[in-house]
Coordinates of N, CA and C in Angstrom, one line a residue:
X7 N 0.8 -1.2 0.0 CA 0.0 0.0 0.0 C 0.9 1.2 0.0
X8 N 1.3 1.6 -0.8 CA 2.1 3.4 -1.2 C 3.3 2.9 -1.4
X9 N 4.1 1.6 -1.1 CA 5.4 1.6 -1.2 C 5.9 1.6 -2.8
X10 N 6.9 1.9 -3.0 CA 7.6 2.0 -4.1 C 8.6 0.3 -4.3
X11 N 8.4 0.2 -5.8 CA 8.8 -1.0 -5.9 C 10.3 -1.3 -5.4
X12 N 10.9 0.0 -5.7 CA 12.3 -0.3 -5.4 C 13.0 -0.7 -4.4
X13 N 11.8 -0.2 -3.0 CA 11.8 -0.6 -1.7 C 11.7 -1.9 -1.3
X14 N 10.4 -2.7 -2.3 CA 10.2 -4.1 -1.8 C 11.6 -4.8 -2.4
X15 N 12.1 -4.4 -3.6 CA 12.7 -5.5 -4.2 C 14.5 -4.1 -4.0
X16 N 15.1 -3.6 -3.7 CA 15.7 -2.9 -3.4 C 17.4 -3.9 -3.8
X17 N 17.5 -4.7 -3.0 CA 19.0 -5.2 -3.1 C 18.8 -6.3 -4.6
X18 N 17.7 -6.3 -5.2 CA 17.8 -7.1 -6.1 C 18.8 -6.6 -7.7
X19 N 19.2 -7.4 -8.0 CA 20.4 -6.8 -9.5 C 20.1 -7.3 -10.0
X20 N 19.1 -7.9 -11.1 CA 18.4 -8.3 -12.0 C 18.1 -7.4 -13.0
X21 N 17.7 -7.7 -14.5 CA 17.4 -6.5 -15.3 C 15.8 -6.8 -15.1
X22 N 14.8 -7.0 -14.1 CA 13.5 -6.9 -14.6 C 13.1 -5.7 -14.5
X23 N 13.7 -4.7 -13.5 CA 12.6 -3.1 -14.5 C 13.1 -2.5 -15.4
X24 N 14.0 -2.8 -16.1 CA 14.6 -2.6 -17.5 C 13.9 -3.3 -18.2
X25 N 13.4 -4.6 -18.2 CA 12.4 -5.8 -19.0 C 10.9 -4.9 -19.1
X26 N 10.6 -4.7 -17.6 CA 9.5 -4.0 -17.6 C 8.8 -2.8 -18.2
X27 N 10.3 -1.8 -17.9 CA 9.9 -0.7 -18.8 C 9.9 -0.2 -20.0
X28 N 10.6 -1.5 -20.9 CA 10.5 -1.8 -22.0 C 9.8 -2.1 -22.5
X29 N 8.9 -3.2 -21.8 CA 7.4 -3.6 -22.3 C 6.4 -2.5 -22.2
X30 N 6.8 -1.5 -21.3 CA 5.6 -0.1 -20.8 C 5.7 0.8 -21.9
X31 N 6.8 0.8 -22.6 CA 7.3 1.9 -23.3 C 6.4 1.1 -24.9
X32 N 6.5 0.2 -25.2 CA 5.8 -0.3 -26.0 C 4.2 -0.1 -25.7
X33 N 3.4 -0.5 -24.5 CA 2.1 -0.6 -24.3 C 1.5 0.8 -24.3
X34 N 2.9 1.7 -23.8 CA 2.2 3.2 -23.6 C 1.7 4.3 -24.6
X35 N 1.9 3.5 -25.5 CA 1.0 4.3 -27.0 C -0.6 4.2 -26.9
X36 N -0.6 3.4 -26.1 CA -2.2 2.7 -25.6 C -2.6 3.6 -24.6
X37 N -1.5 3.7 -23.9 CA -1.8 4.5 -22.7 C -2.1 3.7 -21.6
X38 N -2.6 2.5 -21.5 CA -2.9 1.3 -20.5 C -2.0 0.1 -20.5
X39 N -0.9 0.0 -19.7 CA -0.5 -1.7 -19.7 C -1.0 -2.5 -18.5
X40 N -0.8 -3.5 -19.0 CA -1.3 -4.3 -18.2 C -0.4 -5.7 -18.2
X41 N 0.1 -6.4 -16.9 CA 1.0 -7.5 -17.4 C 0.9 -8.3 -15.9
X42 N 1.4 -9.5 -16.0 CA 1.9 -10.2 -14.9 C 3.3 -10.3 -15.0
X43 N 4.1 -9.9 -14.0 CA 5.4 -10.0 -14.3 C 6.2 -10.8 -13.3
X44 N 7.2 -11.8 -13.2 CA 7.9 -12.7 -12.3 C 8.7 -11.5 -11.9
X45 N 9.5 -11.4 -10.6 CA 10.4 -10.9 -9.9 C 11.3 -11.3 -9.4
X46 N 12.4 -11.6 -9.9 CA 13.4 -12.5 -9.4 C 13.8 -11.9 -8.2
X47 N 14.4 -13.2 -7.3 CA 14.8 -13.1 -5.6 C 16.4 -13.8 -5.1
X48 N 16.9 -13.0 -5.2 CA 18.1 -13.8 -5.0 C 18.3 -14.9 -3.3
X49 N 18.3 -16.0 -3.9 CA 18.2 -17.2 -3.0 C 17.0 -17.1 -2.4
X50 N 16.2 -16.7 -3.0 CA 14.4 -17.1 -2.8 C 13.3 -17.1 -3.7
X51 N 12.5 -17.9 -3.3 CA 11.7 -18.1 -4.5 C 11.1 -16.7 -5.4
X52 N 10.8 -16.4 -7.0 CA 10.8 -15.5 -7.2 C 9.5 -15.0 -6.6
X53 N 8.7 -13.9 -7.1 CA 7.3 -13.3 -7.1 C 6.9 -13.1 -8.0
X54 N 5.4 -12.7 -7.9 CA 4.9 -12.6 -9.5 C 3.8 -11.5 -8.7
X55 N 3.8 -10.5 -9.9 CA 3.0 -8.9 -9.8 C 1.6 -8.9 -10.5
X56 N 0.8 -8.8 -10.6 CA 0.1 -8.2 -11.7 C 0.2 -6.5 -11.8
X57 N 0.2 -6.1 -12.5 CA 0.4 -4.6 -12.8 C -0.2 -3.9 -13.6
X58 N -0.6 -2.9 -13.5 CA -1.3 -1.9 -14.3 C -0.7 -0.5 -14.3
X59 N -0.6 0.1 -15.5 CA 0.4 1.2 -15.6 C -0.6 2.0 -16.6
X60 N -1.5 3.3 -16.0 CA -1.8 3.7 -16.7 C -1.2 5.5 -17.0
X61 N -0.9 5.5 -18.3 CA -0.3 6.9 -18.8 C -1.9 8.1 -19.5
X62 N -1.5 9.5 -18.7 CA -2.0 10.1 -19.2 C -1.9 11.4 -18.7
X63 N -1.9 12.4 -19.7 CA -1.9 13.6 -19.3 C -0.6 13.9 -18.6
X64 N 0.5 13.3 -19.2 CA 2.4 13.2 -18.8 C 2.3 13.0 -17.2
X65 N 1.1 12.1 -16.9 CA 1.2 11.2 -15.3 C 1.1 9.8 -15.5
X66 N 2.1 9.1 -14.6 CA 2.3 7.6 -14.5 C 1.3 7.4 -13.6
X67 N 0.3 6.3 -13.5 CA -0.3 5.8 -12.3 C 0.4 4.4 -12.4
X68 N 0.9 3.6 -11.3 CA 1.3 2.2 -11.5 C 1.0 1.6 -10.4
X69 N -0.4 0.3 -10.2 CA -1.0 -0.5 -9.0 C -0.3 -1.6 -9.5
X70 N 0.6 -2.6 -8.2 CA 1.0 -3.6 -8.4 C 0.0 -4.4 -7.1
X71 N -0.2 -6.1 -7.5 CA -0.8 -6.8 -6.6 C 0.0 -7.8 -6.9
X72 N 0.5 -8.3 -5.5 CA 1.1 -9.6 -5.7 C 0.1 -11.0 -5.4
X73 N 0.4 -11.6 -6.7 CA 0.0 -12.5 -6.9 C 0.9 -13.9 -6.7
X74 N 1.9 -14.2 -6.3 CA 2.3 -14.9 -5.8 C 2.0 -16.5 -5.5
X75 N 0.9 -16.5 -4.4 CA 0.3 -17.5 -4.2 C -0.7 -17.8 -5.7
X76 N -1.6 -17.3 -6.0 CA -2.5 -17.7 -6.9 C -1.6 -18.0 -8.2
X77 N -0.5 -17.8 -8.9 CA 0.5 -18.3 -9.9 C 0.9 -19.6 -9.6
X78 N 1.3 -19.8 -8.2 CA 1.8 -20.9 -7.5 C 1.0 -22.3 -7.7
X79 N -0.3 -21.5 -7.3 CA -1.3 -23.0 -7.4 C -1.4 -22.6 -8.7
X80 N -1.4 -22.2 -9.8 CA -1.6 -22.2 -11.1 C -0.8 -23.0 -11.5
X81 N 0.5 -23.2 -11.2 CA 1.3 -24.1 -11.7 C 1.3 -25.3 -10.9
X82 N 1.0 -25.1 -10.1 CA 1.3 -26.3 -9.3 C -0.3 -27.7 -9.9
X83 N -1.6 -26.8 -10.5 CA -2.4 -27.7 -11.0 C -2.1 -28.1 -12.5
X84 N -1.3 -26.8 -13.3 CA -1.0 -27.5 -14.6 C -0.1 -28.3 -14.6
X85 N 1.0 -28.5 -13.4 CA 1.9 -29.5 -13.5 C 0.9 -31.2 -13.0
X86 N 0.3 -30.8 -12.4 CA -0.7 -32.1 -12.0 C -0.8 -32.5 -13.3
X87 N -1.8 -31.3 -14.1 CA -2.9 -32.0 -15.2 C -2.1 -32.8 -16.3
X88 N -0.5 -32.5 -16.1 CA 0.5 -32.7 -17.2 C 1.8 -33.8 -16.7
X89 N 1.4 -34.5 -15.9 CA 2.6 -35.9 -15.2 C 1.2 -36.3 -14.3
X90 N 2.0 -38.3 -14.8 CA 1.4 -39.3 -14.3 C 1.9 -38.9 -12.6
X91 N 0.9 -39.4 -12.1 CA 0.9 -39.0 -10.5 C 1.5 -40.4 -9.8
X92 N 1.5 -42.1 -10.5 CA 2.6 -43.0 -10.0 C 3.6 -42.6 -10.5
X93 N 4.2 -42.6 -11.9 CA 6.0 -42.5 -12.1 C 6.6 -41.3 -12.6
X94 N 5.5 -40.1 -12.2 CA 6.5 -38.6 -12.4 C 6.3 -37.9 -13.7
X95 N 6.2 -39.5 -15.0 CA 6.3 -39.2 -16.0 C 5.0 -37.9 -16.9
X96 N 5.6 -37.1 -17.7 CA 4.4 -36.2 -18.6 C 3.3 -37.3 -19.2
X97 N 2.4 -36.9 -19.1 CA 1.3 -37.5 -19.2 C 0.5 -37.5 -20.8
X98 N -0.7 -38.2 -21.1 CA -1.3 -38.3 -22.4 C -1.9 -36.8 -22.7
X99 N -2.3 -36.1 -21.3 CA -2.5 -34.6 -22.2 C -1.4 -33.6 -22.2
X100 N -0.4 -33.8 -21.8 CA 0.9 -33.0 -22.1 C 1.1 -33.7 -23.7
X101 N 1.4 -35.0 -23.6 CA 1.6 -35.3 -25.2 C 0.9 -34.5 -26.1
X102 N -0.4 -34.5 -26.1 CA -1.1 -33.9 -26.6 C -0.9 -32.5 -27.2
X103 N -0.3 -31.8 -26.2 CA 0.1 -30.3 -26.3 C 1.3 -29.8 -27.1
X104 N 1.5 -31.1 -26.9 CA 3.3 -31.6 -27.4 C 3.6 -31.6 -28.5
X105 N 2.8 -32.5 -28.7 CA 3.8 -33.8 -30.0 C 3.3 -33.0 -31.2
X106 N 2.1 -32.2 -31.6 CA 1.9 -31.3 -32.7 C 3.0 -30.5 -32.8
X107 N 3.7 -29.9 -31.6 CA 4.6 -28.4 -32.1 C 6.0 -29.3 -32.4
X108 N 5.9 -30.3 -32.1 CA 7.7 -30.9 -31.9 C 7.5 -31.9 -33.7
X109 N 6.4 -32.3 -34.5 CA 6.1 -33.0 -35.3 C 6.4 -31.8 -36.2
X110 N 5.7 -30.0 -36.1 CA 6.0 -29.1 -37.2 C 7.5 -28.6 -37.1
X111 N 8.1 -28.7 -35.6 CA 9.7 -28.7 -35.4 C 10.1 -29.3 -36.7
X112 N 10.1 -30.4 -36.9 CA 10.8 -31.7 -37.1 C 10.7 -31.0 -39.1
X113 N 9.7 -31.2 -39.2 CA 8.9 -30.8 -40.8 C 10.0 -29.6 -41.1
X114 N 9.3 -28.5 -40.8 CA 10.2 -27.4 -40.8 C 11.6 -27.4 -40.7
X115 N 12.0 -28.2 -39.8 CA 13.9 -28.7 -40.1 C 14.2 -29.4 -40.9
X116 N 13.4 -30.2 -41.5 CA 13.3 -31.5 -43.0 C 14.3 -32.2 -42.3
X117 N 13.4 -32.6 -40.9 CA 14.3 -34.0 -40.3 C 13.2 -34.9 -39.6
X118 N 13.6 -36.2 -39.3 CA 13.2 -37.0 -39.3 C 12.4 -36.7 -37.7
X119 N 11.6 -37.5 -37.2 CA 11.3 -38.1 -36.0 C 10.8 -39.3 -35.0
X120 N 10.9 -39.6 -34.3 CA 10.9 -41.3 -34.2 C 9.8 -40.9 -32.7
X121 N 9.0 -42.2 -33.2 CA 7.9 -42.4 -31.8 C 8.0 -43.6 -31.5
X122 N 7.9 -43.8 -30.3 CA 8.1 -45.4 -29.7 C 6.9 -45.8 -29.2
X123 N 6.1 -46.3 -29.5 CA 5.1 -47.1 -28.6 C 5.6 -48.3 -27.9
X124 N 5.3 -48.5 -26.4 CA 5.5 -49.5 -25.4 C 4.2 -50.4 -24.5
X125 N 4.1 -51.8 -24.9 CA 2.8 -51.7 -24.5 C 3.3 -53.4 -23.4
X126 N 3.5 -53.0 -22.6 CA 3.7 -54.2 -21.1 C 2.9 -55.1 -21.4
X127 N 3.2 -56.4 -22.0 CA 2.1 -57.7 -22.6 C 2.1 -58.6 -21.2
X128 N 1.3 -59.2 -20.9 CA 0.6 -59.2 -19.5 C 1.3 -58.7 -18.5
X129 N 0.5 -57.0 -18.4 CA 0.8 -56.4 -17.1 C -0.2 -56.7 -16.0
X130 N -1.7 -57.4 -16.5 CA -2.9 -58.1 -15.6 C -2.1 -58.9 -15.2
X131 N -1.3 -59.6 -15.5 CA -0.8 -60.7 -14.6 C -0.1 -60.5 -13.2
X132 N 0.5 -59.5 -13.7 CA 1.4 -59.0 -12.8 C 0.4 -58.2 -11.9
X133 N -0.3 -57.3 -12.5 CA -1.1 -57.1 -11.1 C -2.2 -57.9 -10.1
X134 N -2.1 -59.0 -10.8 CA -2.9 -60.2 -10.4 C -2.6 -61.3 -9.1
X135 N -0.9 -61.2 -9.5 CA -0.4 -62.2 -8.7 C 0.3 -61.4 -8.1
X136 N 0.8 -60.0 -8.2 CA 2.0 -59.2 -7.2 C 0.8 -58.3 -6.7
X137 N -0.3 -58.4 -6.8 CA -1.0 -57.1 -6.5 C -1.0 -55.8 -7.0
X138 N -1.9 -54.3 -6.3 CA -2.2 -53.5 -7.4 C -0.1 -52.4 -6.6
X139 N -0.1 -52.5 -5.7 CA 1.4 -52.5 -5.4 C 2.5 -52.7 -6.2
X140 N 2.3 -54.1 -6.6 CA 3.5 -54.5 -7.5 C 3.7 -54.1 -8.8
X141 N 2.0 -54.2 -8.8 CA 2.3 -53.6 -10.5 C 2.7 -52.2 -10.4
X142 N 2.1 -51.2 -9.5 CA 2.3 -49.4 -9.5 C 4.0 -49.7 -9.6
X143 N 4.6 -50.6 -8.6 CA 6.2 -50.7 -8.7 C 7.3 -51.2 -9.9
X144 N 6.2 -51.9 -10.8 CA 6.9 -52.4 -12.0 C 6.6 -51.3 -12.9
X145 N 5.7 -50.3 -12.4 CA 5.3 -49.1 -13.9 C 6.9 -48.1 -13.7
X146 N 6.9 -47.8 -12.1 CA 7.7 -47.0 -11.8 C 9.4 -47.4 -12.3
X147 N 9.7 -48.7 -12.1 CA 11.0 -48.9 -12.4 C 10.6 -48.9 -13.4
X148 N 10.2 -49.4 -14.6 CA 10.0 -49.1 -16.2 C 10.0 -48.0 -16.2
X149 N 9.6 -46.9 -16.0 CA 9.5 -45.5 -15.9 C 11.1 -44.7 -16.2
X150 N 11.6 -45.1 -14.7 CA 13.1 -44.8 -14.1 C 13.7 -45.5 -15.6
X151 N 13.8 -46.4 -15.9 CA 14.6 -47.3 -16.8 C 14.7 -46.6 -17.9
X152 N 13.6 -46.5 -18.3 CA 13.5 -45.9 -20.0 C 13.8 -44.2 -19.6
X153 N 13.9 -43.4 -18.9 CA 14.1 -42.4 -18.4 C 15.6 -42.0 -18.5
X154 N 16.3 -43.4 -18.2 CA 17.7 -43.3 -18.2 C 18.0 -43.7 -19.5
X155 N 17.4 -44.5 -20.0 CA 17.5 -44.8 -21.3 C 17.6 -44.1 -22.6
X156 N 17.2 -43.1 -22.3 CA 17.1 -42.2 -23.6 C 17.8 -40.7 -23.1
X157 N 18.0 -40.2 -24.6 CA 18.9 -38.5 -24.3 C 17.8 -38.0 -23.4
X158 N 19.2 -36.9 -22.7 CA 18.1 -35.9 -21.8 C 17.2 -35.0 -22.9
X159 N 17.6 -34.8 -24.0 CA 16.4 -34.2 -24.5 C 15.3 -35.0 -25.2
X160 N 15.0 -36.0 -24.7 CA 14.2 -37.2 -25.3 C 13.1 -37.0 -23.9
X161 N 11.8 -37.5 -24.9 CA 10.9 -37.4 -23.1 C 10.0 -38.8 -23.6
X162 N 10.2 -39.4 -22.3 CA 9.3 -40.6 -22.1 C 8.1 -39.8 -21.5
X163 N 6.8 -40.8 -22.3 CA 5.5 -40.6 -21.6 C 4.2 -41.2 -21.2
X164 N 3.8 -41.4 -20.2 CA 2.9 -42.2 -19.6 C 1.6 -42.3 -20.0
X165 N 1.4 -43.0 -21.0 CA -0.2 -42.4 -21.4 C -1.2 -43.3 -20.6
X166 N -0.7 -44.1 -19.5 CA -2.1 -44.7 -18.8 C -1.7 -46.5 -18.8
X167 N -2.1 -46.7 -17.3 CA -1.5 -48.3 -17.2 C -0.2 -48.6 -17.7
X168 N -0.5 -49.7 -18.6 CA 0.6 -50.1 -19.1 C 1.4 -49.7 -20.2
X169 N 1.2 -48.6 -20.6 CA 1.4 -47.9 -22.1 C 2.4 -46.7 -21.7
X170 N 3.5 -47.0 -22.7 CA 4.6 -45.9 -22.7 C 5.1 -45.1 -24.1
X171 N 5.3 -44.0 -24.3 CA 5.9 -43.7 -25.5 C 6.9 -43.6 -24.9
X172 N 8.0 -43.8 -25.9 CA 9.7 -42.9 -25.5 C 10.2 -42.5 -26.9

């Protein structure tokens, strides 16, 4: 309430109000910006602003609300909606989000791409005789396995039960 940003964020050496006023200087033909912006924290988690900067009549008005918490849980449910919740792995609607932009990657580079389908042939068995335990523990080391298995820029994915892409 009245403080000045430079106060809250004061020992920070980051360029974000150089980022920021760059974006203002662009929006202010408008006369209204408006943004969410991250705040970097040196050895602490960043923050996140919403902001409004309105220009007029050669006066700056600028309300910042920290939003913080509500970004937090925003990510914290897209990361849900987007990894299998037994083996960590990105999930069938991350593929989903995915595999279109990384398929026109590929096109556009006039290069190749390779999809792996993996399909565990009696994994009922296994959860039959080891229980629903054994099996959640045979998904996970399959998981870990193929995980190590492939380049770090390669992404294994869990589309459900016994089914894997890599």
């Amino acid at each position: 309430m009245g403080a000045r940003m430079s106060t809250l964020h004061g020992a920070d050496t980051s360029d974000w109000r150089g980022r920021l006023l760059r974006r203002f200087v662009i929006g202010v033909e408008r006369g209204v910006f408006e943004d969410d912006i991250e705040v970097p924290f040196k050895g602490a988690p960043n923050k996140w602003y919403r902001l409004k900067m309105v220009h007029s009549n050669g006066l700056l008005s600028v309300t910042a609300w920290d939003i913080t918490e509500s970004k937090q849980h925003m990510f914290e449910l897209e990361r849900r909606g987007n990894e299998d919740p037994l083996t960590g792995l990105p999930n069938r609607h991350w593929m989903t989000g995915y595999l279109p932009a990384a398929l026109q990657r590929a096109a556009d580079r006039n290069c190749m791409m390779a999809l792996l389908f993996i399909d565990l042939d009696g994994f009922k068995n296994v959860n039959d005789t080891a229980g629903h335990h054994g099996g959640d523990e045979l998904l996970r080391n399959v998981a870990k396995r193929l995980k190590v298995a492939v380049w770090p820029a390669y992404h294994v994915v869990g589309l459900g039960g016994d089914q894997v892409i890599g």
